[in-house]
Coordinates of C-alpha atoms in Angstrom, one line a residue:
Chain A
A1 CA 18.3 -2.6 2.8
Q2 CA 15.2 0.0 2.5
S3 CA 12.5 -1.1 5.4
V4 CA 9.8 0.1 7.7
T5 CA 9.4 -1.2 11.4
Q6 CA 6.1 -0.5 12.4
P7 CA 7.1 -1.9 16.6
D8 CA 3.3 -1.9 17.2
I9 CA 0.9 -4.8 16.2
H10 CA -2.0 -4.1 17.7
I11 CA -3.3 -0.6 20.3
T12 CA -6.2 0.0 21.9
V13 CA -7.1 3.4 22.6
S14 CA -10.6 5.0 24.6
E15 CA -12.6 6.9 22.5
G16 CA -11.8 10.4 22.9
A17 CA -8.1 10.0 24.1
S18 CA -4.9 10.8 22.1
L19 CA -3.3 7.8 19.4
E20 CA 0.4 7.8 18.5
L21 CA 1.2 5.1 16.1
R22 CA 5.3 4.4 15.9
C23 CA 7.1 3.9 12.4
N24 CA 10.8 3.6 11.4
Y25 CA 12.7 3.5 8.7
S26 CA 15.4 2.8 7.1
Y27 CA 16.6 4.5 3.5
G28 CA 20.1 5.5 2.2
A29 CA 18.6 8.9 0.7
T30 CA 16.2 11.5 1.7
P31 CA 12.7 9.3 2.3
Y32 CA 9.0 9.6 0.7
L33 CA 7.2 8.9 3.8
F34 CA 3.5 7.6 3.8
W35 CA 0.7 6.8 6.3
Y36 CA -2.2 4.7 5.0
V37 CA -5.2 3.2 6.4
Q38 CA -6.7 0.3 5.7
S39 CA -10.9 -0.7 6.7
P40 CA -11.9 -4.0 6.5
G41 CA -12.9 -5.4 3.3
Q42 CA -11.8 -2.1 1.7
G43 CA -8.6 -0.5 -0.1
L44 CA -5.4 2.1 1.5
Q45 CA -6.2 5.2 1.9
L46 CA -3.5 7.9 1.8
L47 CA -3.7 9.8 5.4
L48 CA -0.8 11.9 5.1
K49 CA 2.8 12.0 3.3
Y50 CA 6.0 13.6 3.3
F51 CA 8.4 14.8 0.9
S52 CA 10.5 17.6 1.8
G53 CA 9.8 20.8 3.6
D54 CA 8.0 21.2 7.0
T55 CA 8.5 18.2 9.2
L56 CA 4.9 18.1 10.9
V57 CA 2.5 17.3 8.4
Q58 CA -1.3 17.4 8.1
G59 CA -3.3 14.6 6.8
I60 CA -7.1 14.3 6.9
K61 CA -9.1 12.6 9.1
G62 CA -7.6 14.8 11.7
F63 CA -4.5 13.2 11.6
E64 CA -0.3 14.7 11.9
A65 CA 3.0 12.6 11.5
E66 CA 6.0 14.6 12.2
F67 CA 9.4 13.8 10.2
K68 CA 12.5 13.2 12.7
R69 CA 15.9 12.4 10.6
S70 CA 17.9 12.0 13.7
Q71 CA 15.4 8.9 15.1
S72 CA 14.5 7.8 11.5
S73 CA 10.9 8.0 12.4
F74 CA 7.7 9.4 11.2
N75 CA 5.3 9.0 14.0
L76 CA 1.5 9.4 13.3
R77 CA -0.6 11.0 15.7
K78 CA -4.3 12.4 16.3
P79 CA -5.2 14.4 19.6
S80 CA -8.2 12.9 20.4
V81 CA -9.6 9.6 18.3
H82 CA -12.7 8.6 17.3
W83 CA -14.7 4.9 16.9
S84 CA -14.2 5.2 13.4
D85 CA -10.6 5.5 13.7
A86 CA -10.3 1.1 14.2
A87 CA -8.6 0.5 11.3
E88 CA -5.5 -1.3 10.4
Y89 CA -2.6 1.7 9.9
F90 CA 0.5 1.2 7.2
C91 CA 3.5 3.0 7.2
A92 CA 5.3 3.3 4.0
V93 CA 8.4 4.5 2.4
G94 CA 9.2 5.4 -1.0
A95 CA 11.0 2.4 -3.2
S96 CA 13.9 2.9 -4.9
Q97 CA 12.3 -0.2 -7.8
A98 CA 10.2 2.0 -9.3
G99 CA 9.0 5.5 -9.1
T100 CA 5.9 5.0 -7.0
A101 CA 6.6 1.8 -5.3
L102 CA 6.4 2.1 -1.9
I103 CA 7.4 -0.5 0.8
F104 CA 5.3 -1.0 3.6
G105 CA 5.4 -2.0 7.2
K106 CA 3.5 -4.9 8.5
G107 CA 0.8 -2.6 10.1
T108 CA -0.2 -1.3 13.6
T109 CA -4.3 -2.2 14.2
L110 CA -6.0 0.2 16.1
S111 CA -9.3 -1.0 18.4
V112 CA -10.8 1.8 20.2
S113 CA -12.9 1.2 22.9
S114 CA -15.8 3.1 24.5
Chain B
E1 CA -14.5 6.0 -3.6
T2 CA -10.8 5.9 -5.1
G3 CA -12.1 5.1 -8.7
V4 CA -9.5 2.0 -9.0
T5 CA -11.7 -1.0 -9.6
Q6 CA -10.5 -4.5 -9.8
S7 CA -12.1 -7.8 -10.6
P8 CA -12.9 -10.5 -9.4
T9 CA -13.3 -9.8 -5.6
H10 CA -12.8 -12.8 -4.4
L11 CA -11.6 -16.4 -6.4
I12 CA -10.3 -19.8 -5.9
K13 CA -8.1 -21.9 -7.6
T14 CA -5.9 -25.0 -6.9
R15 CA -2.4 -25.6 -6.7
G16 CA -0.7 -25.1 -10.5
Q17 CA -3.5 -23.6 -11.9
Q18 CA -2.8 -19.5 -13.4
V19 CA -4.7 -16.8 -12.7
T20 CA -5.3 -13.6 -14.1
L21 CA -6.5 -10.1 -11.9
R22 CA -7.6 -7.4 -13.8
C23 CA -7.8 -3.5 -12.8
S24 CA -9.0 -0.1 -14.0
S25 CA -7.3 2.9 -13.3
Q26 CA -8.5 6.0 -11.8
S27 CA -9.5 8.3 -15.0
G28 CA -6.4 10.7 -16.0
H29 CA -4.1 7.9 -14.1
N30 CA -1.1 6.6 -16.8
T31 CA 0.7 4.5 -14.0
V32 CA -0.3 1.0 -12.4
S33 CA 1.3 -0.9 -9.8
W34 CA 0.3 -4.2 -7.5
Y35 CA 0.9 -5.7 -4.7
Q36 CA 0.8 -8.8 -2.9
Q37 CA -1.0 -8.1 1.2
A38 CA -0.3 -11.7 2.8
L39 CA -2.9 -12.3 5.9
G40 CA -1.4 -9.8 8.6
Q41 CA 1.2 -8.4 6.8
G42 CA 1.8 -5.4 4.7
P43 CA 1.4 -5.3 1.0
Q44 CA 4.8 -6.1 -0.9
F45 CA 5.4 -4.3 -4.3
I46 CA 5.2 -6.5 -7.1
F47 CA 5.8 -4.2 -10.3
Q48 CA 4.6 -1.2 -11.8
Y49 CA 3.7 -0.3 -15.3
Y50 CA 4.0 2.8 -17.0
R51 CA 2.7 3.6 -20.8
E52 CA 2.6 0.0 -21.4
E53 CA 5.8 -1.4 -20.2
E54 CA 7.1 -2.4 -17.2
N55 CA 9.7 -0.3 -14.9
G56 CA 10.1 -1.6 -11.9
R57 CA 9.7 -4.9 -10.0
G58 CA 10.0 -6.1 -6.6
N59 CA 11.7 -9.4 -5.3
F60 CA 9.1 -11.7 -7.4
P61 CA 9.8 -14.4 -9.3
P62 CA 9.0 -14.2 -13.1
R63 CA 5.9 -16.5 -13.1
F64 CA 4.3 -13.1 -11.6
S65 CA 3.7 -11.0 -14.8
G66 CA 1.9 -8.4 -16.0
L67 CA 0.8 -6.0 -18.9
Q68 CA -0.8 -2.8 -19.4
F69 CA -3.1 -1.4 -22.4
P70 CA -3.5 1.4 -24.1
N71 CA -6.4 2.8 -22.0
Y72 CA -4.2 2.3 -18.8
S73 CA -6.1 -0.9 -17.4
S74 CA -3.6 -3.7 -16.0
E75 CA -3.8 -7.4 -15.4
L76 CA -1.6 -9.5 -13.1
N77 CA -1.0 -12.9 -14.7
V78 CA 0.3 -15.6 -11.9
N79 CA 1.4 -19.2 -13.7
A80 CA 1.8 -22.3 -11.4
L81 CA 0.0 -21.4 -8.4
E82 CA 1.6 -21.9 -5.0
L83 CA -0.3 -22.1 -2.0
D84 CA 1.3 -19.5 -0.4
D85 CA 0.1 -17.2 -3.3
S86 CA -2.7 -16.9 -1.4
A87 CA -3.3 -13.4 -0.8
L88 CA -5.1 -9.6 -1.5
Y89 CA -3.8 -8.6 -4.6
L90 CA -3.9 -4.6 -4.8
C91 CA -3.8 -2.4 -7.6
A92 CA -2.9 0.7 -7.5
S93 CA -2.7 4.0 -9.9
S94 CA -0.9 7.3 -10.0
L95 CA -0.7 10.3 -12.1
G96 CA 2.6 9.8 -12.8
A97 CA 5.9 6.7 -12.7
A98 CA 8.6 9.3 -10.8
R99 CA 9.6 8.9 -7.4
G100 CA 7.4 11.9 -5.5
T101 CA 4.7 12.1 -8.1
G102 CA 1.8 11.9 -5.5
E103 CA -0.4 9.8 -4.2
L104 CA -1.2 6.4 -4.9
F105 CA -5.0 5.0 -5.3
F106 CA -5.8 1.8 -4.4
G107 CA -8.4 -0.5 -5.5
E108 CA -10.3 -2.7 -2.9
G109 CA -8.1 -5.5 -4.2
S110 CA -8.8 -9.3 -5.4
R111 CA -8.6 -11.9 -2.6
L112 CA -6.9 -15.6 -4.1
T113 CA -7.6 -18.6 -2.1
V114 CA -5.0 -21.5 -3.4
L115 CA -6.0 -24.8 -2.4

């Protein structure tokens, strides 16, 4: 069955420090992978996506993610975190039930300390 | 700003009642999907509509139903509300229905509380 696991429920990072959020997926075929961010009271915003090709994907707001098929992982990284990055981050994989349907992980809450 | 608008933003219902949530897609998008996000959880796919037909469904019972209109706006209806239906309901639109056609644009959601 398709699934997404985000092992870290809550992470605190100092402003200016680097960030890595972990994501592991289970999917039988070539996965379509996504990272979304959700700020309080807001909808989900797409940070980046991987469909095929280069396994290092660049996104908005300085984020990047690396697809590693051998590890079934799609970790999100940012070299220097800003206070405005504090939010909930969701990893998702394209589901098979419908074309654009996604299966989301439970999310990782990022707090940024000064 | 994504262009996907949802109404109402908040509502309270009692167990057994029925609720209708509404969504206006981003201009030019012909596909709408609905998700349920319980507190502390990731969004769960309910169903997708393409050209006014349901063309995919997640693991939700039949009392969750929907409609898509010719202008691509959509409704989510939930009958016989249960306490566990309390959640944020998110609508998302996209340019196409096929896998890998691109980005989902989400609205800010409708928060439903069932008492």
